[in-house]
mmCIF file of C-alpha atoms in Angstrom:
data_model
loop_
_atom_site.group_PDB
_atom_site.id
_atom_site.type_symbol
_atom_site.label_atom_id
_atom_site.label_comp_id
_atom_site.label_asym_id
_atom_site.label_seq_id
_atom_site.Cartn_x
_atom_site.Cartn_y
_atom_site.Cartn_z
ATOM 1 C CA MET A 254 24.617 -14.056 -14.458
ATOM 2 C CA ALA A 255 21.556 -16.140 -14.071
ATOM 3 C CA PHE A 256 20.353 -19.865 -14.174
ATOM 4 C CA TYR A 257 17.089 -21.731 -14.718
ATOM 5 C CA CYS A 258 17.910 -25.344 -14.324
ATOM 6 C CA GLY A 259 14.642 -26.988 -16.406
ATOM 7 C CA ASN A 260 14.420 -30.054 -17.784
ATOM 8 C CA ASN A 261 15.469 -29.708 -21.315
ATOM 9 C CA GLY A 262 19.042 -28.266 -20.318
ATOM 10 C CA SER A 263 19.352 -25.626 -23.028
ATOM 11 C CA PRO A 264 19.855 -22.207 -22.362
ATOM 12 C CA TYR A 265 17.729 -19.440 -22.617
ATOM 13 C CA PRO A 266 18.837 -16.100 -23.826
ATOM 14 C CA ILE A 267 19.551 -12.868 -21.498
ATOM 15 C CA ALA A 268 18.198 -9.873 -23.287
ATOM 16 C CA SER A 269 20.342 -6.911 -23.508
ATOM 17 C CA ALA A 270 19.364 -4.402 -22.054
ATOM 18 C CA SER A 271 20.040 -0.451 -21.720
ATOM 19 C CA GLN A 272 19.752 1.802 -18.507
ATOM 20 C CA PRO A 273 16.228 2.837 -18.743
ATOM 21 C CA ALA A 274 15.721 7.035 -18.841
ATOM 22 C CA VAL A 275 16.023 8.647 -15.442
ATOM 23 C CA PRO A 276 14.093 12.528 -15.253
ATOM 24 C CA THR A 277 16.800 14.625 -15.056
ATOM 25 C CA SER A 278 14.181 17.766 -14.229
ATOM 26 C CA THR A 279 14.541 19.437 -11.001
ATOM 27 C CA ILE A 280 11.848 21.352 -8.766
ATOM 28 C CA PRO A 281 11.968 24.943 -6.971
ATOM 29 C CA ALA A 282 12.967 24.931 -3.164
ATOM 30 C CA THR A 283 10.571 25.372 -0.765
ATOM 31 C CA THR A 284 10.576 26.342 3.280
ATOM 32 C CA GLY A 285 9.028 24.374 6.086
ATOM 33 C CA PRO A 286 7.898 25.361 8.997
ATOM 34 C CA THR A 287 10.093 23.747 11.819
ATOM 35 C CA SER A 288 13.275 21.976 12.422
ATOM 36 C CA PHE A 289 13.884 18.964 14.619
ATOM 37 C CA VAL A 290 16.001 15.937 15.273
ATOM 38 C CA ILE A 291 14.833 12.274 14.592
ATOM 39 C CA ASP A 292 17.787 10.298 15.119
ATOM 40 C CA ALA A 293 21.449 11.332 15.945
ATOM 41 C CA PHE A 294 22.112 7.552 17.574
ATOM 42 C CA ALA A 295 23.111 8.544 21.276
ATOM 43 C CA ASP A 296 21.163 5.364 22.233
ATOM 44 C CA PRO A 297 21.294 1.904 20.776
ATOM 45 C CA ASN A 298 17.874 1.717 21.674
ATOM 46 C CA ALA A 299 16.137 4.539 20.959
ATOM 47 C CA ASN A 300 16.033 7.837 18.502
ATOM 48 C CA ALA A 301 15.850 11.164 19.369
ATOM 49 C CA LEU A 302 11.959 11.523 19.926
ATOM 50 C CA GLY A 303 12.326 8.566 22.375
ATOM 51 C CA PHE A 304 11.002 5.960 20.123
ATOM 52 C CA TRP A 305 12.354 2.979 19.170
ATOM 53 C CA HIS A 306 15.001 2.323 16.208
ATOM 54 C CA GLY A 307 16.753 -1.049 15.245
ATOM 55 C CA GLY A 308 16.614 -3.523 12.352
ATOM 56 C CA ASP A 309 16.119 -7.140 10.770
ATOM 57 C CA ASP A 310 19.432 -8.104 11.428
ATOM 58 C CA PRO A 311 21.342 -6.412 14.022
ATOM 59 C CA ALA A 312 24.599 -7.984 12.989
ATOM 60 C CA THR A 313 24.103 -5.723 10.031
ATOM 61 C CA TYR A 314 24.911 -2.230 12.002
ATOM 62 C CA SER A 315 26.542 -1.152 14.773
ATOM 63 C CA ILE A 316 25.934 2.146 16.765
ATOM 64 C CA SER A 317 28.558 4.168 18.056
ATOM 65 C CA GLY A 318 29.972 7.353 18.405
ATOM 66 C CA GLY A 319 26.872 8.999 17.422
ATOM 67 C CA ARG A 320 26.312 7.411 14.382
ATOM 68 C CA ILE A 321 25.132 4.193 12.785
ATOM 69 C CA THR A 322 26.808 2.267 10.079
ATOM 70 C CA PHE A 323 25.062 -0.309 7.720
ATOM 71 C CA SER A 324 26.909 -3.068 6.770
ATOM 72 C CA MET A 325 24.049 -4.762 4.874
ATOM 73 C CA ASN A 326 26.783 -6.656 2.166
ATOM 74 C CA GLY A 327 24.292 -5.896 -0.624
ATOM 75 C CA ASN A 328 21.305 -7.664 0.707
ATOM 76 C CA ALA A 329 18.527 -6.032 -0.130
ATOM 77 C CA ASP A 330 15.962 -8.034 1.731
ATOM 78 C CA LEU A 331 17.420 -6.042 4.909
ATOM 79 C CA SER A 332 15.852 -2.881 6.311
ATOM 80 C CA TRP A 333 16.744 -0.671 9.364
ATOM 81 C CA TYR A 334 13.953 1.880 11.218
ATOM 82 C CA THR A 335 13.655 4.841 13.144
ATOM 83 C CA GLN A 336 9.794 4.922 14.721
ATOM 84 C CA LEU A 337 8.300 8.612 14.658
ATOM 85 C CA SER A 338 5.571 7.809 17.096
ATOM 86 C CA GLY A 339 3.972 5.425 18.667
ATOM 87 C CA SER A 340 0.891 5.560 16.895
ATOM 88 C CA CYS A 341 0.122 8.033 14.065
ATOM 89 C CA THR A 342 1.845 11.309 13.440
ATOM 90 C CA ASP A 343 0.482 14.153 11.256
ATOM 91 C CA PHE A 344 3.506 14.676 9.514
ATOM 92 C CA SER A 345 1.653 16.809 6.888
ATOM 93 C CA PRO A 346 2.933 20.257 8.260
ATOM 94 C CA ASN A 347 6.446 19.670 7.758
ATOM 95 C CA ASP A 348 5.501 19.181 3.437
ATOM 96 C CA ASN A 349 7.126 22.340 2.814
ATOM 97 C CA GLY A 350 10.085 20.864 4.497
ATOM 98 C CA TYR A 351 12.985 18.283 3.732
ATOM 99 C CA LEU A 352 14.365 15.033 5.584
ATOM 100 C CA HIS A 353 17.753 15.695 5.627
ATOM 101 C CA ILE A 354 20.136 12.645 5.995
ATOM 102 C CA ALA A 355 24.134 13.588 7.074
ATOM 103 C CA TYR A 356 25.879 10.600 5.955
ATOM 104 C CA THR A 357 29.448 8.821 4.200
ATOM 105 C CA GLY A 358 30.051 6.267 2.199
ATOM 106 C CA SER A 359 27.236 4.626 -0.022
ATOM 107 C CA ALA A 360 24.090 6.063 -1.368
ATOM 108 C CA ALA A 361 22.962 2.928 -2.835
ATOM 109 C CA PHE A 362 19.867 2.592 -0.986
ATOM 110 C CA SER A 363 16.167 3.432 -0.687
ATOM 111 C CA VAL A 364 14.488 5.558 1.991
ATOM 112 C CA ALA A 365 10.598 4.919 2.959
ATOM 113 C CA LEU A 366 8.300 6.690 4.829
ATOM 114 C CA GLN A 367 5.836 4.299 6.451
ATOM 115 C CA GLN A 368 2.070 5.028 7.046
ATOM 116 C CA HIS A 369 -0.066 3.897 9.544
ATOM 117 C CA ASN A 370 -3.313 1.784 9.241
ATOM 118 C CA PRO A 371 -6.826 3.849 9.001
ATOM 119 C CA SER A 372 -7.470 3.013 12.747
ATOM 120 C CA CYS A 373 -3.988 3.683 13.629
ATOM 121 C CA ASN A 374 -4.194 0.471 15.759
ATOM 122 C CA ALA A 375 -1.114 -1.607 15.454
ATOM 123 C CA ASN A 376 -3.331 -4.796 16.354
ATOM 124 C CA VAL A 377 -4.950 -4.316 12.808
ATOM 125 C CA ALA A 378 -3.488 -5.562 10.205
ATOM 126 C CA PRO A 379 -1.835 -4.158 8.136
ATOM 127 C CA TYR A 380 0.596 -2.086 10.033
ATOM 128 C CA PRO A 381 1.871 -0.294 8.095
ATOM 129 C CA GLN A 382 -0.672 0.005 6.094
ATOM 130 C CA THR A 383 1.708 0.810 2.923
ATOM 131 C CA TRP A 384 5.001 3.420 2.143
ATOM 132 C CA ASP A 385 6.611 5.032 -0.437
ATOM 133 C CA ASP A 386 10.367 4.644 -1.414
ATOM 134 C CA VAL A 387 13.049 6.772 -2.996
ATOM 135 C CA GLU A 388 16.245 6.129 -4.177
ATOM 136 C CA ALA A 389 18.668 8.360 -1.933
ATOM 137 C CA GLY A 390 21.442 8.596 -4.326
ATOM 138 C CA ARG A 391 18.884 10.852 -6.462
ATOM 139 C CA TYR A 392 18.746 13.167 -3.240
ATOM 140 C CA SER A 393 22.310 13.443 -2.409
ATOM 141 C CA ASN A 394 24.883 16.119 -2.838
ATOM 142 C CA SER A 395 28.000 15.602 -5.334
ATOM 143 C CA ALA A 396 30.146 15.405 -2.252
ATOM 144 C CA ASN A 397 28.050 12.583 -0.997
ATOM 145 C CA THR A 398 27.307 13.879 2.400
ATOM 146 C CA ASP A 399 24.022 15.268 2.840
ATOM 147 C CA ILE A 400 20.705 13.913 1.445
ATOM 148 C CA TYR A 401 17.475 16.148 1.137
ATOM 149 C CA ILE A 402 14.521 14.639 0.218
ATOM 150 C CA PRO A 403 11.230 16.643 -0.196
ATOM 151 C CA MET A 404 8.343 15.192 2.223
ATOM 152 C CA THR A 405 6.154 15.526 -0.476
ATOM 153 C CA HIS A 406 7.825 12.834 -2.508
ATOM 154 C CA PHE A 407 6.852 10.503 -0.160
ATOM 155 C CA ASN A 408 3.466 9.743 -1.504
ATOM 156 C CA ILE A 409 1.541 8.286 1.251
ATOM 157 C CA ASP A 410 -1.273 9.914 3.817
ATOM 158 C CA ARG A 411 1.833 11.901 5.982
ATOM 159 C CA SER A 412 -1.000 12.477 8.501
ATOM 160 C CA LYS A 413 -0.683 8.938 9.680
ATOM 161 C CA ALA A 414 2.844 8.367 9.517
ATOM 162 C CA ILE A 415 4.581 5.942 11.663
ATOM 163 C CA GLY A 416 8.215 5.509 10.762
ATOM 164 C CA LEU A 417 11.030 5.556 8.537
ATOM 165 C CA ALA A 418 13.161 2.705 7.085
ATOM 166 C CA PHE A 419 16.390 2.300 5.394
ATOM 167 C CA LYS A 420 16.204 -0.834 2.942
ATOM 168 C CA GLY A 421 17.119 -1.870 -0.550
ATOM 169 C CA PHE A 422 20.759 -1.519 0.008
ATOM 170 C CA TYR A 423 22.553 -2.803 -3.360
ATOM 171 C CA GLU A 424 25.813 -2.327 -3.112
ATOM 172 C CA ARG A 425 28.174 -4.281 -0.537
ATOM 173 C CA ALA A 426 30.087 -0.442 0.238
ATOM 174 C CA THR A 427 29.047 0.402 3.707
ATOM 175 C CA THR A 428 27.033 3.471 4.763
ATOM 176 C CA THR A 429 27.336 6.010 7.939
ATOM 177 C CA VAL A 430 24.818 8.070 9.128
ATOM 178 C CA SER A 431 25.182 10.598 11.893
ATOM 179 C CA ARG A 432 21.972 12.679 11.944
ATOM 180 C CA ILE A 433 18.554 12.361 10.429
ATOM 181 C CA GLU A 434 16.273 15.120 11.068
ATOM 182 C CA ILE A 435 13.279 17.424 9.169
ATOM 183 C CA VAL A 436 14.637 20.941 8.380
ATOM 184 C CA ARG A 437 13.042 23.887 6.891
ATOM 185 C CA THR A 438 15.268 24.664 3.930
ATOM 186 C CA ILE A 439 18.135 23.252 1.998
ATOM 187 C CA PRO A 440 21.666 24.725 1.116
ATOM 188 C CA SER A 441 22.133 26.859 -1.569
ATOM 189 C CA GLY A 442 22.867 25.645 -4.723
ATOM 190 C CA PHE A 443 21.468 22.215 -3.885
ATOM 191 C CA SER A 444 19.165 21.130 -6.971
ATOM 192 C CA VAL A 445 15.590 18.954 -5.963
ATOM 193 C CA PRO A 446 15.472 16.386 -8.361
ATOM 194 C CA SER A 447 11.696 15.865 -9.511
ATOM 195 C CA LYS A 448 9.769 12.707 -7.840
ATOM 196 C CA ILE A 449 9.567 9.793 -10.334
ATOM 197 C CA GLU A 450 6.394 7.808 -9.124
ATOM 198 C CA THR A 451 6.433 4.581 -8.046
ATOM 199 C CA ALA A 452 4.110 1.674 -8.369
ATOM 200 C CA PRO A 453 1.574 1.360 -5.465
ATOM 201 C CA LEU A 454 1.919 -1.689 -3.050
ATOM 202 C CA TYR A 455 -1.312 -3.568 -1.990
ATOM 203 C CA PHE A 456 -1.505 -5.550 1.182
ATOM 204 C CA ALA A 457 -5.366 -5.675 1.393
ATOM 205 C CA CYS A 458 -8.459 -6.015 -0.571
ATOM 206 C CA THR A 459 -10.656 -2.908 -0.931
ATOM 207 C CA ARG A 460 -14.069 -4.966 -0.777
ATOM 208 C CA PRO A 461 -14.387 -5.471 2.831
ATOM 209 C CA ASN A 462 -14.520 -8.606 4.685
ATOM 210 C CA SER A 463 -12.706 -10.283 1.836
ATOM 211 C CA PHE A 464 -9.209 -11.657 0.893
ATOM 212 C CA ALA A 465 -6.968 -12.371 -2.554
ATOM 213 C CA PHE A 466 -5.580 -16.004 -2.566
ATOM 214 C CA ALA A 467 -2.230 -15.720 -4.352
ATOM 215 C CA ILE A 468 0.472 -18.176 -5.178
ATOM 216 C CA ASP A 469 4.040 -17.833 -6.514
ATOM 217 C CA ASP A 470 5.909 -20.357 -8.905
ATOM 218 C CA GLY A 471 7.889 -23.105 -7.490
ATOM 219 C CA ALA A 472 8.848 -26.178 -8.674
ATOM 220 C CA PRO A 473 6.900 -26.923 -11.902
ATOM 221 C CA ALA A 474 6.589 -30.347 -11.160
ATOM 222 C CA TYR A 475 4.167 -29.426 -8.123
ATOM 223 C CA ALA A 476 2.311 -27.034 -10.537
ATOM 224 C CA GLN A 477 -0.931 -29.614 -11.620
ATOM 225 C CA GLN A 478 -0.971 -30.811 -8.053
ATOM 226 C CA VAL A 479 -1.775 -26.985 -6.744
ATOM 227 C CA LEU A 480 -4.330 -26.495 -9.945
ATOM 228 C CA GLU A 481 -6.132 -29.594 -8.356
ATOM 229 C CA ALA A 482 -5.968 -28.506 -4.829
ATOM 230 C CA VAL A 483 -7.177 -24.993 -5.607
ATOM 231 C CA ASN A 484 -10.351 -26.226 -8.019
ATOM 232 C CA GLU A 485 -11.489 -29.147 -4.871
ATOM 233 C CA ALA A 486 -11.252 -25.844 -2.836
ATOM 234 C CA ASP A 487 -13.688 -24.305 -5.135
ATOM 235 C CA ILE A 488 -11.505 -20.800 -5.122
ATOM 236 C CA LYS A 489 -10.203 -18.424 -7.632
ATOM 237 C CA VAL A 490 -6.266 -17.372 -7.220
ATOM 238 C CA THR A 491 -3.542 -15.424 -8.681
ATOM 239 C CA PHE A 492 -0.471 -17.415 -9.909
ATOM 240 C CA PHE A 493 2.220 -15.084 -10.092
ATOM 241 C CA THR A 494 4.751 -16.980 -12.337
ATOM 242 C CA VAL A 495 8.104 -16.724 -13.233
ATOM 243 C CA GLY A 496 9.054 -16.313 -17.149
ATOM 244 C CA ALA A 497 12.115 -18.510 -17.589
ATOM 245 C CA PRO A 498 10.201 -21.935 -16.790
ATOM 246 C CA LEU A 499 7.176 -20.971 -19.142
ATOM 247 C CA LEU A 500 9.634 -21.165 -21.716
ATOM 248 C CA ASP A 501 10.914 -24.507 -20.981
ATOM 249 C CA THR A 502 9.365 -27.132 -23.408
ATOM 250 C CA GLY A 503 10.217 -29.900 -20.982
ATOM 251 C CA ASN A 504 8.390 -29.095 -18.148
ATOM 252 C CA ASN A 505 4.454 -28.674 -19.021
ATOM 253 C CA LEU A 506 4.317 -25.926 -17.104
ATOM 254 C CA THR A 507 2.575 -23.600 -20.011
ATOM 255 C CA ASN A 508 -0.121 -26.529 -20.699
ATOM 256 C CA VAL A 509 -0.741 -26.492 -16.606
ATOM 257 C CA TYR A 510 -0.913 -22.783 -16.712
ATOM 258 C CA LYS A 511 -3.178 -22.595 -19.862
ATOM 259 C CA GLU A 512 -5.465 -25.018 -17.678
ATOM 260 C CA MET A 513 -5.509 -22.727 -14.866
ATOM 261 C CA LEU A 514 -6.376 -19.521 -17.149
ATOM 262 C CA SER A 515 -9.515 -21.823 -18.778
ATOM 263 C CA ARG A 516 -10.753 -22.554 -15.177
ATOM 264 C CA GLY A 517 -10.733 -18.725 -14.230
ATOM 265 C CA HIS A 518 -7.726 -18.090 -12.528
ATOM 266 C CA GLN A 519 -5.473 -15.105 -12.887
ATOM 267 C CA MET A 520 -1.980 -14.817 -14.035
ATOM 268 C CA ALA A 521 0.402 -11.931 -12.925
ATOM 269 C CA TYR A 522 4.421 -11.521 -12.772
ATOM 270 C CA HIS A 523 6.969 -12.847 -10.801
ATOM 271 C CA SER A 524 10.152 -11.830 -12.778
ATOM 272 C CA PHE A 525 11.790 -13.706 -15.165
ATOM 273 C CA THR A 526 14.519 -15.709 -13.431
ATOM 274 C CA HIS A 527 13.603 -14.949 -9.715
ATOM 275 C CA PRO A 528 16.067 -12.725 -8.380
ATOM 276 C CA PRO A 529 16.239 -10.563 -5.210
ATOM 277 C CA MET A 530 15.453 -7.532 -7.880
ATOM 278 C CA GLU A 531 15.829 -4.456 -5.732
ATOM 279 C CA GLY A 532 19.259 -6.112 -4.960
ATOM 280 C CA LEU A 533 20.384 -6.226 -8.499
ATOM 281 C CA PRO A 534 23.402 -4.140 -9.623
ATOM 282 C CA ASP A 535 21.715 -1.371 -12.169
ATOM 283 C CA LYS A 536 18.397 -0.795 -13.332
ATOM 284 C CA ALA A 537 18.938 -1.878 -16.700
ATOM 285 C CA ALA A 538 19.101 -5.637 -14.845
ATOM 286 C CA ILE A 539 15.921 -4.436 -13.052
ATOM 287 C CA ASP A 540 14.167 -3.643 -16.181
ATOM 288 C CA SER A 541 15.617 -6.626 -17.650
ATOM 289 C CA GLU A 542 13.833 -9.157 -15.351
ATOM 290 C CA LEU A 543 10.316 -7.413 -15.680
ATOM 291 C CA THR A 544 10.206 -6.731 -19.202
ATOM 292 C CA GLN A 545 11.577 -10.601 -20.276
ATOM 293 C CA ALA A 546 9.001 -11.840 -17.818
ATOM 294 C CA ILE A 547 6.058 -9.870 -19.425
ATOM 295 C CA ASP A 548 7.131 -11.046 -22.655
ATOM 296 C CA ALA A 549 7.372 -14.690 -21.925
ATOM 297 C CA VAL A 550 3.750 -14.748 -20.268
ATOM 298 C CA GLN A 551 2.579 -12.825 -23.365
ATOM 299 C CA LYS A 552 4.140 -15.646 -25.732
ATOM 300 C CA THR A 553 3.242 -18.608 -24.143
ATOM 301 C CA LEU A 554 -0.012 -17.754 -22.459
ATOM 302 C CA ASN A 555 -1.310 -14.781 -24.625
ATOM 303 C CA VAL A 556 -1.794 -12.629 -21.307
ATOM 304 C CA ARG A 557 -0.960 -9.210 -19.971
ATOM 305 C CA SER A 558 -1.389 -8.413 -15.924
ATOM 306 C CA LYS A 559 -0.869 -5.302 -14.357
ATOM 307 C CA TYR A 560 0.490 -7.038 -10.939
ATOM 308 C CA PHE A 561 3.494 -8.005 -10.084
ATOM 309 C CA ARG A 562 4.991 -9.835 -6.913
ATOM 310 C CA PRO A 563 8.461 -9.376 -6.466
ATOM 311 C CA PRO A 564 10.621 -12.610 -5.330
ATOM 312 C CA PHE A 565 11.060 -12.543 -1.720
ATOM 313 C CA GLY A 566 9.163 -9.383 -1.209
ATOM 314 C CA THR A 567 12.095 -7.708 -1.959
ATOM 315 C CA GLU A 568 11.450 -4.139 -3.037
ATOM 316 C CA GLY A 569 12.522 -0.656 -3.101
ATOM 317 C CA ALA A 570 12.399 2.781 -4.885
ATOM 318 C CA ARG A 571 14.305 1.294 -7.966
ATOM 319 C CA ILE A 572 12.014 -1.793 -8.566
ATOM 320 C CA ARG A 573 8.666 0.411 -7.775
ATOM 321 C CA GLN A 574 9.848 3.122 -10.226
#
């Protein structure tokens, strides 16, 4: 259920959406050079490599008896991390190996491999520089006990790996993990799914000594004030707009954004109703939020964009796919 509380009081239609098609193809198994344990949860403060592990909210996970239990309650904005190094770690020698996660419970979450910045300096932003996400459930066996992810499915510079993240939990059911490790091979009969490409993340400009100014959609009543402020500062900005308010004829937001475009500002997408999209129950709901936003911006502003900023910054494998 979603609501937009506009000025005219009329409801907007919820688009019917079907589940997007997901590739069912598989890839051949490979054999990596070595096996080693990353985390066996013997220490509440450090993993098996001797580096930090922990999460955004300690109340959402517990470590006991050689396992960790996640109770995120469907809050896709919360993550848990285990570091691979205090700096850069060259994980590329493990490219033919697999990340193995032994677990019970729900596999409704994302796994990310994080990449350090080029200088491997934690004091230089952004840190991490980027990461890639995969859906844990796609790589699970049918018994829901083991996940095997090819290291090459993390589309980052693996020579600068810094850590792993478990994130984007979108079910209220708990997940218990007893082991995170790199293994050389997968069990006989396990089918490795093909990689689903993920949209890239942008945290910095490619041009040196520059930055981009972006403003997320907020209360329509303040849109005119924001426009006047950026014009007074004589800068160009990107406005990430929510689709539903654009269709509300009672708030004048569309006219304000048309003026923004005429003054050289850029428009991009920020969903249709501003939910934490990675936490939505299925891919159809995620797809609907994005496609309705695209349609609303096209209909009211005659603009299409390549850029999207997820509400609340909540992202994971499903939304990036």
